[in-house]
Coordinates of C-alpha atoms in Angstrom, one line a residue:
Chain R
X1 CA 0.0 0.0 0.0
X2 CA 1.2 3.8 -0.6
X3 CA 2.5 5.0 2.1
X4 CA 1.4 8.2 4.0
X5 CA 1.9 10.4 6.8
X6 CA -0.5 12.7 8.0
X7 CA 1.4 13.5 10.9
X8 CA 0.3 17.0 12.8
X9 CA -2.6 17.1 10.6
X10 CA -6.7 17.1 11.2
X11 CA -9.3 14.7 9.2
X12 CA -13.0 15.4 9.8
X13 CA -15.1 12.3 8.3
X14 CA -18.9 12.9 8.7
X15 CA -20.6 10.0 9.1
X16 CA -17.7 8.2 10.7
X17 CA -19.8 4.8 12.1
X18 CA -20.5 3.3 9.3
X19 CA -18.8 0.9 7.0
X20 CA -17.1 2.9 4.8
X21 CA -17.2 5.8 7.4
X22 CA -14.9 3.8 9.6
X23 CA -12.6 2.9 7.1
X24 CA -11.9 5.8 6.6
X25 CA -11.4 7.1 9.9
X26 CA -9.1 3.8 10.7
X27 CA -6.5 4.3 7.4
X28 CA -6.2 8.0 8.7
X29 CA -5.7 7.0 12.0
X30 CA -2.7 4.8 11.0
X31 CA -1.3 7.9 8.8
X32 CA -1.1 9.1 11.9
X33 CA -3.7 12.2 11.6
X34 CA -5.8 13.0 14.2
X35 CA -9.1 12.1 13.5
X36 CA -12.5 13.6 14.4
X37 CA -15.6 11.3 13.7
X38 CA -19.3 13.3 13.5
X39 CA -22.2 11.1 13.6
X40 CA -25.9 11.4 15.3
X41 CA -24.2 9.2 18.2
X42 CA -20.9 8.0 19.4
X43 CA -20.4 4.7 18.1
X44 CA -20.7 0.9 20.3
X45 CA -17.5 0.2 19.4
X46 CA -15.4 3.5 18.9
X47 CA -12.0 3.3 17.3
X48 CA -9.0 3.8 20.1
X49 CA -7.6 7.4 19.7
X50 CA -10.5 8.7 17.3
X51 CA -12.2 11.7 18.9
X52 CA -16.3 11.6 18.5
X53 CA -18.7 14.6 18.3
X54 CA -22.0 14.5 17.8
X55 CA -24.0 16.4 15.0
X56 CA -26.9 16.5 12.8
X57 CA -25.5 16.9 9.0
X58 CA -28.9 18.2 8.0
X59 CA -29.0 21.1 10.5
X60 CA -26.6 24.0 9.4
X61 CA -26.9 25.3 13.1
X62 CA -26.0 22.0 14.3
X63 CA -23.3 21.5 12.1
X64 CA -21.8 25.4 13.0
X65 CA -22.0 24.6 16.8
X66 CA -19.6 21.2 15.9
X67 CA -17.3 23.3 13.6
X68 CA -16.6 25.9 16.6
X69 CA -16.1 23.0 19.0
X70 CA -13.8 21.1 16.6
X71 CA -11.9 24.7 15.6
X72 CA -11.7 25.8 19.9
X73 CA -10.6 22.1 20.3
X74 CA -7.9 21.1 17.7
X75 CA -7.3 24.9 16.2
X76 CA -7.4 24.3 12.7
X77 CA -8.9 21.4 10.3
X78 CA -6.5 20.5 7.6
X79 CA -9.0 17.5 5.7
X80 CA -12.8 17.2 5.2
X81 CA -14.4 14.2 4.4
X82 CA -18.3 14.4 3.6
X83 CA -19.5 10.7 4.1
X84 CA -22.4 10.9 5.7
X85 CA -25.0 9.6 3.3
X86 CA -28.6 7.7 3.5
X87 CA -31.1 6.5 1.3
X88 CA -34.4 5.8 1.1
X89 CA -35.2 4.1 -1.7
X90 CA -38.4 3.7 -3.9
X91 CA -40.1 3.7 -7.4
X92 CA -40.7 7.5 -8.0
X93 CA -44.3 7.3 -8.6
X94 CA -44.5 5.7 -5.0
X95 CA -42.1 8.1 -2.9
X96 CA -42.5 10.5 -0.7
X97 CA -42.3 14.0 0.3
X98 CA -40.4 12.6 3.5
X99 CA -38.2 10.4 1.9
X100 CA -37.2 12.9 -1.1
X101 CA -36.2 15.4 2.4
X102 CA -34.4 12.7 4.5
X103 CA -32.0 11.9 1.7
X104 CA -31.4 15.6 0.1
X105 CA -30.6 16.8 3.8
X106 CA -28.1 14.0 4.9
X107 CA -26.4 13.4 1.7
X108 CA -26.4 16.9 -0.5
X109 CA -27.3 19.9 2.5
X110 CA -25.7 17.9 4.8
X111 CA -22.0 18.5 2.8
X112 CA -23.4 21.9 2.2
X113 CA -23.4 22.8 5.7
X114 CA -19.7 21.5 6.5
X115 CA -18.2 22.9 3.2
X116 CA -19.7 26.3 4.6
X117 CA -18.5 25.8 8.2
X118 CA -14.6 24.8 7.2
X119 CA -14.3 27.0 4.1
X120 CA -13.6 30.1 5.5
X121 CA -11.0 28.2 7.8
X122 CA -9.4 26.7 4.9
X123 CA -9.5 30.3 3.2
X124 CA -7.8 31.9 6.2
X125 CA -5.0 28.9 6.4
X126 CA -4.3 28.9 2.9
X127 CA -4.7 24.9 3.1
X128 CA -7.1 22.5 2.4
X129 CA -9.0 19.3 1.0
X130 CA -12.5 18.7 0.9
X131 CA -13.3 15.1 -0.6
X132 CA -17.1 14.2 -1.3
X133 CA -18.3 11.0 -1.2
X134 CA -20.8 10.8 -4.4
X135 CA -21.9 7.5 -6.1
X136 CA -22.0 5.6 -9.8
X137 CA -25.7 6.2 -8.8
X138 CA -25.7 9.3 -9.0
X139 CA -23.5 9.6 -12.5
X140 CA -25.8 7.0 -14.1
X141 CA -29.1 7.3 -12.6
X142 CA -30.4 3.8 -10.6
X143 CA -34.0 2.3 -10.8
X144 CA -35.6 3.2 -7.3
X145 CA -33.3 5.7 -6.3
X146 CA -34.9 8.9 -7.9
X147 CA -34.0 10.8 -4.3
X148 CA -30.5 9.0 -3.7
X149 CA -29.3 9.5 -7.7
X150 CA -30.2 13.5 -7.6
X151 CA -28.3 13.7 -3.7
X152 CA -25.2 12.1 -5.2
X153 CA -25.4 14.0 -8.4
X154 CA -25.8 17.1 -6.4
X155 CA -22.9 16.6 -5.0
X156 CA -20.7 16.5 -8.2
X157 CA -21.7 19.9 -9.3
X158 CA -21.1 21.2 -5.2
X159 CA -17.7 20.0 -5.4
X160 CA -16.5 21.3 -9.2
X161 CA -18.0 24.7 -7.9
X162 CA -16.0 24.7 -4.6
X163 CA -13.3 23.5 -6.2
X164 CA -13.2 26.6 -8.5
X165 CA -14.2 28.9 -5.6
X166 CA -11.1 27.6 -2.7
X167 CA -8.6 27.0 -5.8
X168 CA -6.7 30.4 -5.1
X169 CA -6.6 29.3 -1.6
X170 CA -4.5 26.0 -2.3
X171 CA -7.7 23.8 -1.5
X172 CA -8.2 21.0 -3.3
X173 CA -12.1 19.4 -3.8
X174 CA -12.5 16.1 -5.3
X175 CA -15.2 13.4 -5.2
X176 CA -15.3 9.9 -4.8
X177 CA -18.2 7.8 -6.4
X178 CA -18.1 3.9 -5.2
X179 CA -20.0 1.2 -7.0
X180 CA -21.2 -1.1 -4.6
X181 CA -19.0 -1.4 -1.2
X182 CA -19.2 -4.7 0.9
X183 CA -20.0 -3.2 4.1
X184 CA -22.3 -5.6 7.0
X185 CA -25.3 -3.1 5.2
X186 CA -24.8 -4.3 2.3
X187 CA -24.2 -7.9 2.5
X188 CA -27.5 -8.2 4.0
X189 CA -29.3 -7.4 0.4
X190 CA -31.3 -10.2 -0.9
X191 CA -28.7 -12.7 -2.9
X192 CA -29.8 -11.7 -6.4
X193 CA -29.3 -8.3 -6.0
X194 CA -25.8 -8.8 -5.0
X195 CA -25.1 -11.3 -7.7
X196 CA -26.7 -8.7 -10.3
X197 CA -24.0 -6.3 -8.8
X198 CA -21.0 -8.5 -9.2
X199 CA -21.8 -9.2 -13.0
X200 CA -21.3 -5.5 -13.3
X201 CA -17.8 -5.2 -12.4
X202 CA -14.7 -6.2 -14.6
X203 CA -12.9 -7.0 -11.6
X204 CA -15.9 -9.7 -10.4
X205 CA -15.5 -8.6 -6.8
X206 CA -16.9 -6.0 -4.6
X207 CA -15.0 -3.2 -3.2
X208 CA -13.8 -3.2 0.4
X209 CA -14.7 0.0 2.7
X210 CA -11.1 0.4 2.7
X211 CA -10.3 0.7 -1.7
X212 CA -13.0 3.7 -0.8
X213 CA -10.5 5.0 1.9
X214 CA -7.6 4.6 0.0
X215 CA -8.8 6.6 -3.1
X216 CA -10.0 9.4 0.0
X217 CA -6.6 9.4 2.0
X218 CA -4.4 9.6 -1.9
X219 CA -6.9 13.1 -2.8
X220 CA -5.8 14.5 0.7
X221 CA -2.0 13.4 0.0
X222 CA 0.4 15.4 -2.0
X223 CA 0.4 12.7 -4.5
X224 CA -3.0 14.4 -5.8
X225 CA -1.7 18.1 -4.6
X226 CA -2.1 19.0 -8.7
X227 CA -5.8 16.9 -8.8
X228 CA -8.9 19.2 -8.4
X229 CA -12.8 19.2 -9.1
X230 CA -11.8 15.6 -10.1
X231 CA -14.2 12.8 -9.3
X232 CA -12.7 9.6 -8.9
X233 CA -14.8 6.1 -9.3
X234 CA -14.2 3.7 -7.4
X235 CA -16.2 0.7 -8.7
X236 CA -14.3 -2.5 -9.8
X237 CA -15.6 -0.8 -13.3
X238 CA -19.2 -1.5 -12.6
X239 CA -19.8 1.9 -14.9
X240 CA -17.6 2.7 -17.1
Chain F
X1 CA -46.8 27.6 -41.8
X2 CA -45.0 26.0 -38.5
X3 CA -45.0 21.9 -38.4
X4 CA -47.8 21.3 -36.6
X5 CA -46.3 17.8 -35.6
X6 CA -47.5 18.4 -31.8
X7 CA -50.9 18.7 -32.5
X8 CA -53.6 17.4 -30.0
X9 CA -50.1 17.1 -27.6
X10 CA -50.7 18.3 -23.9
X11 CA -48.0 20.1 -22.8
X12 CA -47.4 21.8 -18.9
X13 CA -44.3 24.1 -18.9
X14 CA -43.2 25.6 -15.4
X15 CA -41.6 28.5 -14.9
X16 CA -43.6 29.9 -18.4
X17 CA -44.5 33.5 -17.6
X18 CA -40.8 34.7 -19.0
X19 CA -37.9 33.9 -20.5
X20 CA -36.7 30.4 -21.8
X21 CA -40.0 29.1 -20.1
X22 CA -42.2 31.4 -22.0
X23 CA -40.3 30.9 -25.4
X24 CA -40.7 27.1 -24.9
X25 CA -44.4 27.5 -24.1
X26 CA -44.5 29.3 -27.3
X27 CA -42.8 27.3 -29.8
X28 CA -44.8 23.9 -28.2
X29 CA -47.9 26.1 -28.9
X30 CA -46.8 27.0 -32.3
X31 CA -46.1 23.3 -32.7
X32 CA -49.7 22.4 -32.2
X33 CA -49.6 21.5 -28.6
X34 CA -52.6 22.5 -25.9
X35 CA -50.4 24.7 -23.1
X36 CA -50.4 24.9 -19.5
X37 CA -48.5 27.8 -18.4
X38 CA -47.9 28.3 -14.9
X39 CA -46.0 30.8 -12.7
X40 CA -46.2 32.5 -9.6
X41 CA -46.3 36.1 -10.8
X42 CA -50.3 36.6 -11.6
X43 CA -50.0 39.6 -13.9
X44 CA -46.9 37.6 -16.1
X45 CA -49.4 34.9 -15.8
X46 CA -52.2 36.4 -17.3
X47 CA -49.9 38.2 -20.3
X48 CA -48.0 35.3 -21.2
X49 CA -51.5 33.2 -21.6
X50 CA -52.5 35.8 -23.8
X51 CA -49.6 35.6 -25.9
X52 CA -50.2 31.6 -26.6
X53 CA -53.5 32.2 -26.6
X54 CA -52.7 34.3 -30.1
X55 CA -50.9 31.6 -31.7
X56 CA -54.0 29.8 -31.9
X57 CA -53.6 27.1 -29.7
X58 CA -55.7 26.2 -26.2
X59 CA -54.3 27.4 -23.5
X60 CA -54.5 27.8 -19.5
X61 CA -53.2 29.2 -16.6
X62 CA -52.6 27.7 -13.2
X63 CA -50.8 29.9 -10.8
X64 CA -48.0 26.9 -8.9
X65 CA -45.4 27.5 -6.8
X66 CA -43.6 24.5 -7.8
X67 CA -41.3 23.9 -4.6
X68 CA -44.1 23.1 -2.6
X69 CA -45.1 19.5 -2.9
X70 CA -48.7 19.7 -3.0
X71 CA -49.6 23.0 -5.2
X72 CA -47.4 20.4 -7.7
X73 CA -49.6 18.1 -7.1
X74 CA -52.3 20.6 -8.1
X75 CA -50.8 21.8 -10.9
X76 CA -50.9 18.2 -12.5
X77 CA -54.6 17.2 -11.5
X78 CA -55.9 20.4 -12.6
X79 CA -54.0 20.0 -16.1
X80 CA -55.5 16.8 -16.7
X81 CA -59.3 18.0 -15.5
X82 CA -58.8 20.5 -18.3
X83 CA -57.1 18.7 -20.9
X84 CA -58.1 15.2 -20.0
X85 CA -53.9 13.8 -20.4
X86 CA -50.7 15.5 -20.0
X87 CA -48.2 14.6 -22.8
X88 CA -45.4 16.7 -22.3
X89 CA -43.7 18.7 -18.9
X90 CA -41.2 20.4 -19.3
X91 CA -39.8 21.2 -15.5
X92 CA -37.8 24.5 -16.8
X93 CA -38.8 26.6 -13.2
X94 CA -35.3 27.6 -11.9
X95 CA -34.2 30.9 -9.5
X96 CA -30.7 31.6 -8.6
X97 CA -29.4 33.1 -5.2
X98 CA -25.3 33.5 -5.9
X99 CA -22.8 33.7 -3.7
X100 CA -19.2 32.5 -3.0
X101 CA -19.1 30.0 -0.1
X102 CA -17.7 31.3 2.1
X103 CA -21.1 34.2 2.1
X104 CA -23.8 31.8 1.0
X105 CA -26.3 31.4 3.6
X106 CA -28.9 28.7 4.6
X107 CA -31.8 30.4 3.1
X108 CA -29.8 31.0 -0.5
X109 CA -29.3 26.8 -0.5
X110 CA -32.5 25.8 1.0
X111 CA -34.7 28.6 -1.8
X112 CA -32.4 27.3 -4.7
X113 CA -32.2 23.9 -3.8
X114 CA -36.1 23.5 -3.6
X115 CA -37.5 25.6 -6.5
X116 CA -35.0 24.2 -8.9
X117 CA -34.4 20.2 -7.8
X118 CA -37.2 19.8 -5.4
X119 CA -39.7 21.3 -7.9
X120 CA -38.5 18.7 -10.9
X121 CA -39.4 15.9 -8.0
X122 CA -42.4 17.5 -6.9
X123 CA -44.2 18.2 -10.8
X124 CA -42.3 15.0 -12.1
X125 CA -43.8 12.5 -9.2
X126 CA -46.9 14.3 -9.6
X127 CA -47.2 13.4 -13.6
X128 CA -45.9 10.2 -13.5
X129 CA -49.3 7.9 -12.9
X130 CA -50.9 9.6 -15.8
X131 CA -48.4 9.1 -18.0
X132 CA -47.8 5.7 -17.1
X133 CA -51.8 5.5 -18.0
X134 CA -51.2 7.0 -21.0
X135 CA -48.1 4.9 -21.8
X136 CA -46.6 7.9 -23.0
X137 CA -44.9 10.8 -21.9
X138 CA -42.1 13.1 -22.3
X139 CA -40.5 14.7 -19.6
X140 CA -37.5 17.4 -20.3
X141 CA -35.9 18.9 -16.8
X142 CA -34.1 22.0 -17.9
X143 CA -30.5 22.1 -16.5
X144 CA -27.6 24.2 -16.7
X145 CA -24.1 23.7 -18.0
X146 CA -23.0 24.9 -14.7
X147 CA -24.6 21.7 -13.3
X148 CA -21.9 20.0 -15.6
X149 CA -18.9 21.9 -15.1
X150 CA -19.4 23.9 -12.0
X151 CA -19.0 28.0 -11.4
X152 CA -17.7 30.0 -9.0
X153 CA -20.5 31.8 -7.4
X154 CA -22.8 29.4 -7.9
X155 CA -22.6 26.2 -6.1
X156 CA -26.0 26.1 -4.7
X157 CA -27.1 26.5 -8.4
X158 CA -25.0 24.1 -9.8
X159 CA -25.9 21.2 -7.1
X160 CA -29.4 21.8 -8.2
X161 CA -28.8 21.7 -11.4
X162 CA -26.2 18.8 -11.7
X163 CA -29.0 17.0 -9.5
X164 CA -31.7 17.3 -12.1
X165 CA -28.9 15.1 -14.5
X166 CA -28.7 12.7 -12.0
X167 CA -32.9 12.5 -11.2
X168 CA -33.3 12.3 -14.8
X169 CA -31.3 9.6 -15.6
X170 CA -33.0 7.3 -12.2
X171 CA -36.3 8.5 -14.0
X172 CA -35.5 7.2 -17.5
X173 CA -34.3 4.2 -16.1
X174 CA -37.9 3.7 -14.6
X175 CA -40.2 4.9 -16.8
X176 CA -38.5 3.4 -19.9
X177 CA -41.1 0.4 -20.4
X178 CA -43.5 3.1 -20.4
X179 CA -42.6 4.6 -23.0
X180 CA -42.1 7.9 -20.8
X181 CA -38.7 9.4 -22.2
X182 CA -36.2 11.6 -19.6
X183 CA -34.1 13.9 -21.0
X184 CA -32.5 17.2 -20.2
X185 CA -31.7 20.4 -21.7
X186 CA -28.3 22.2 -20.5
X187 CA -28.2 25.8 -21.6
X188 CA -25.1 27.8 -21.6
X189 CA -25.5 31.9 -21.2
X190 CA -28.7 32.6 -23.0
X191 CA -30.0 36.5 -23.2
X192 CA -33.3 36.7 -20.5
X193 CA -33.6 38.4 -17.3
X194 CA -31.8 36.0 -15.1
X195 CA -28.6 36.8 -16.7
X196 CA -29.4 40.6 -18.0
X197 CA -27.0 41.8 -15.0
X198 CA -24.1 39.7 -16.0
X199 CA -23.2 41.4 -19.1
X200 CA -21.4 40.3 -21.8
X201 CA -17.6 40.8 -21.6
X202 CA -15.3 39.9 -23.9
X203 CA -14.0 36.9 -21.3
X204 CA -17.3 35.2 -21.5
X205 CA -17.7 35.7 -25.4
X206 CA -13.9 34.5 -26.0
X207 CA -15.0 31.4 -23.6
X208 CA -18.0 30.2 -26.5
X209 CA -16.8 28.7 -29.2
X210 CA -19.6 30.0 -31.7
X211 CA -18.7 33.3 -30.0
X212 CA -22.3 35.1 -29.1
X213 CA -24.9 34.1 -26.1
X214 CA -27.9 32.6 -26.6
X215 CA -31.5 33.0 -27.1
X216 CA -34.5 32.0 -25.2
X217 CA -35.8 30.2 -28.6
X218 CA -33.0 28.2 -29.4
X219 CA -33.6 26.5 -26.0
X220 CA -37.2 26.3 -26.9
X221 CA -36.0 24.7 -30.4
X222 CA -34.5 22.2 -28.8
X223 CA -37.1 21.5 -26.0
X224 CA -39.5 21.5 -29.3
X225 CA -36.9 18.3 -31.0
X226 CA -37.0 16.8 -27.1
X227 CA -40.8 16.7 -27.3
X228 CA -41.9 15.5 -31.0
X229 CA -42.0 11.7 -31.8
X230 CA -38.6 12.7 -33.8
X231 CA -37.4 12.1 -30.6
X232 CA -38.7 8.8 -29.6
X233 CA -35.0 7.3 -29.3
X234 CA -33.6 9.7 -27.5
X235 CA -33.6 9.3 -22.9
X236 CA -31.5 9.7 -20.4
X237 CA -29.1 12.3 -22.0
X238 CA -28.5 15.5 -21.0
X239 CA -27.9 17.7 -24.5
X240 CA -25.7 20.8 -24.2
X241 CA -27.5 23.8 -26.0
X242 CA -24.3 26.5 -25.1
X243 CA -22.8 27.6 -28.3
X244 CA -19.9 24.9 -27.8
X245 CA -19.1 26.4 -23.9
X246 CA -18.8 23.4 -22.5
X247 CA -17.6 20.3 -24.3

C-alpha cells in the first residue's frame, strides 16, 4: 500500500460509524492524523484514539456549533471528508415528500453545511482538501433511487464549484463515487441483487470500505496536490 | 406555416411566464400543442397566456409555486381535468441566489435547492401515474451547464442543477417500459432576465466557441426536438444547448 503520513494534521469524516465511514477514519488513524468522527451518536464500538462529536449533518446550526467546537478544540482542520449519506429508496411514482427530504438533507445539504463551516477556515490557512463521497448512482441514474441519484449527483456539481471557488486558496475538492461497497449493510441485500451487482464489475469482486478510503486518503495526499474538481470512481468498473 | 407535428399534444411548462420558459411554451404552442402555463407572478401569468392564446392554440393558466409539494400536485390534476392527459412537462422553473461559499447562507441553498431540484421531483412524481396510464410521456428537466462543469459563485445552483442530470437519468431508467422518455436540456449563457445583469464581456464571449450568447428560442427549439416523436430514441441524455461552452 502507498504510504502516507499525515502526521500533525486534522481529518473530519462525517458519518464516521458506518462501513465505509470507519474505514476511513481507521486508514487516517494509522497515517497518523488526528481524527474527528461526526455522527448522530458516538459509536458501540469506537476506534482507540478517534475523537467523536455529535451532529446532525442536515442542520446547518447544528453543524456550526460542531465546527466551533472542533476549531476551539484542535485549532485548525486541515482534511474534510463528507461521508455521511442515507437513502431511502423507492419507485418514483411511489415516494415520498419525507423520503425525497431525508436523503437531500443528509447526503447533498448535509455537505453543504460542512463545506460552509470549514471553508472560511481553509480560506484563512491557505490549506485544504475537501473530498465528497458521491456515487455511480448518481453519475448514471439507478431504478428506485430517484431521491439518492439527484443527492449524489448534487454533490458532483457542489464539489467542481467549490473546487473553483477555494482553488486560489491551495484547496483541493474532489469526489469519490463507489460502486457497490461490501459493508455488513450491504451484504444483507437479498442474494440476487448482489449477484446482479457483481456481474457488473470487470474485476468480479466488490469493493472493500477500505479501496473507498484509499482513493480518499491519496486526494488528501500530495500525491494528488495537482488533482482538483476531479471525481474519482471507485467501482471495480461496474460503470464505465 | 409551422409543423404542426404536436398537435392534440398536452403540454405543462413551469416556470412559463418569462424567459426560456415562456419561449418554450410558445414554440410547443406554435407546434400544435394545448399549453399549461404556470407561474407565480399573476400579472406575467395572465400576459403570457394571452400571448399563446394568439398563436391559436388552447391554452390555460394555473398559478403553482412548484417547490411546494402539494400546489405540484395541483398543478398536474388540474391539467388533466382540463385537458383530460398531459403529454409533455417540461420542468424548466429555476431561481438563482449567488454567492461564493464562504457568504452563502442557509436560506440562498434551502430557496435554490427546492424551486429548482425539489420542484422537478415534486411536478415529475406528480405526472408520473398519468403518464404511465397514457403509456406515453415526455418529460424534459431544464439544467444548466454549470450543473456540468461547475462556477464559482454558484454552487447552490449548480448542485441543483447537476441533481436534475442525476434524477433524470434514475427517472428514465424507470419509466422506460413506459414509453415515458427523460431527457435534459443544458443551456449555456442565453439572453433573459436572469442573466441581464451579468453582461457580456469579452471573457465570457472569448469562452463560447460560436462566439455570441444565446437566445431563449434556441432553447425552446431544442425542448421542441425533445418533445416531438422525432425524438422517440432519445432518454437519459443531457444535451448541451451553449454555443460549444462546454464540451
Amino acid at each position: 500500500m502507498l504510504s502516507f503520513d499525515f502526521t500533525n494534521k486534522i481529518a473530519l469524516v462525517t458519518g464516521g460509524n458506518g462501513g465505509i465511514g470507519s474505514a476511513i477514519a481507521k486508514l487516517f488513524l494509522e497515517a497518523s492524523a488526528t481524527v474527528v468522527c461526526v455522527d448522530l451518536k458516538k459509536p458501540e464500538n469506537p476506534l482507540e484514539n478517534c475523537h467523536y462529536f455529535e451532529a446532525d449533518v442536515s442542520s446547518f446550526d447544528s453543524v456550526e456549533n460542531c465546527i466551533s467546537q472542533v476549531i476551539e478544540k484542535f485549532g485548525k482542520i486541515d482534511f474534510l471528508i463528507n461521508n455521511a449519506g442515507i437513502s431511502r429508496d423507492s419507485v418514483v411514482w411511489k415516494m415520498s415528500e419525507n423520503d425525497w427530504n431525508s436523503v437531500l438533507d443528509v447526503n447533498l445539504k448535509g455537505a453543504f453545511n460542512f463545506i460552509r463551516q470549514v471553508s472560511p477556515h481553509f480560506k484563512t490557512s491557505g490549506f485544504g482538501k475537501i473530498v465528497n463521497v458521491s456515487s455511480i448512482n448518481g453519475m448514471r441514474g439507478k431504478f428506485g433511487l430517484a431521491n439518492y441519484s439527484a443527492s449524489k449527483a448534487g454533490l458532483i456539481g457542489l464539489t467542481k464549484t467549490v473546487a473553483k471557488e477555494l482553488g486560489k486558496f491551495n484547496v483541493n475538492v474532489n469526489a469519490v463515487a463507489p460502486g457497490i461497497v461490501g459493508t455488513n449493510l450491504v451484504k444483507k441485500l437479498p442474494e440476487n441483487i448482489l449477484a446482479k451487482a457483481l456481474t457488473e464489475t470487470v474485476l468480479n469482486r466488490f469493493a472493500e470500505p477500505e479501496d473507498v478510503a484509499k482513493a480518499i486518503l491519496f486526494l488528501c495526499s500530495d500525491f494528488a496536490r495537482h488533482i482538483t474538481g476531479e471525481v474519482i470512481k471507485v467501482d471495480g468498473g461496474q460503470y464505465i | 406555416m409551422m409543423n404542426q407535428n404536436l398537435k392534440d399534444k398536452v403540454a405543462v411548462v413551469t416556470g412559463s411566464t418569462r424567459g426560456i420558459g415562456k419561449a418554450i411554451a410558445l414554440e410547443l404552442a406554435q407546434a400544435g400543442a394545448k399549453i399549461v402555463v404556470t407561474g407565480t407572478n399573476e400579472a406575467k401569468l395572465k400576459s403570457s397566456l394571452e400571448e399563446i392564446q394568439a398563436t391559436g392554440t388552447e391554452a390555460i393558466a394555473i398559478k403553482c409555486n412548484v417547490a411546494d409539494f402539494n400546489e405540484a400536485k395541483m398543478l398536474i390534476e388540474e391539467s388533466v381535468k382540463a385537458f383530460g392527459r398531459i403529454d409533455i412537462l417540461v420542468n424548466n422553473a429555476g431561481i438563482t441566489r449567488d454567492n461564493l461559499i464562504v457568504r452563502l447562507t442557509e436560506e440562498d441553498w434551502d430557496s435554490v435547492i427546492e424551486v429548482n431540484l425539489k420542484g422537478v421531483f415534486n411536478c415529475t412524481k406528480a405526472v408520473t401515474r398519468t403518464m404511465m396510464k397514457q403509456r406515453y410521456g415526455k418529460i424534459i428537466n431544464i439544467t444548466s451547464v454549470v450543473g456540468v462543469s461547475g462556477n464559482g459563485g454558484q454552487s447552490n445552483y449548480s448542485a441543483s442543477k447537476a441533481g436534475i442530470i442525476g434524477f433524470s437519468k434514475s427517472l428514465a431508467k424507470e419509466l422506460a417500459t413506459r414509453n415515458i422518455n427523460v431527457n435534459c436540456i443544458a443551456p449555456g449563457f442565453i439572453e433573459t432576465d436572469m442573466t441581464a445583469e451579468l453582461g457580456n464581456s469579452e471573457a465570457l464571449l472569448a469562452s463560447i466557441p460560436l462566439g455570441r450568447t444565446g437566445k431563449s428560442t434556441e432553447i425552446a427549439k431544442a425542448v421542441g426536438f425533445l418533445s416531438s416523436p422525432d425524438s422517440d430514441y432519445i432518454t437519459g441524455q443531457v444535451l448541451h444547448v451553449d454555443g460549444g461552452m462546454v464540451m
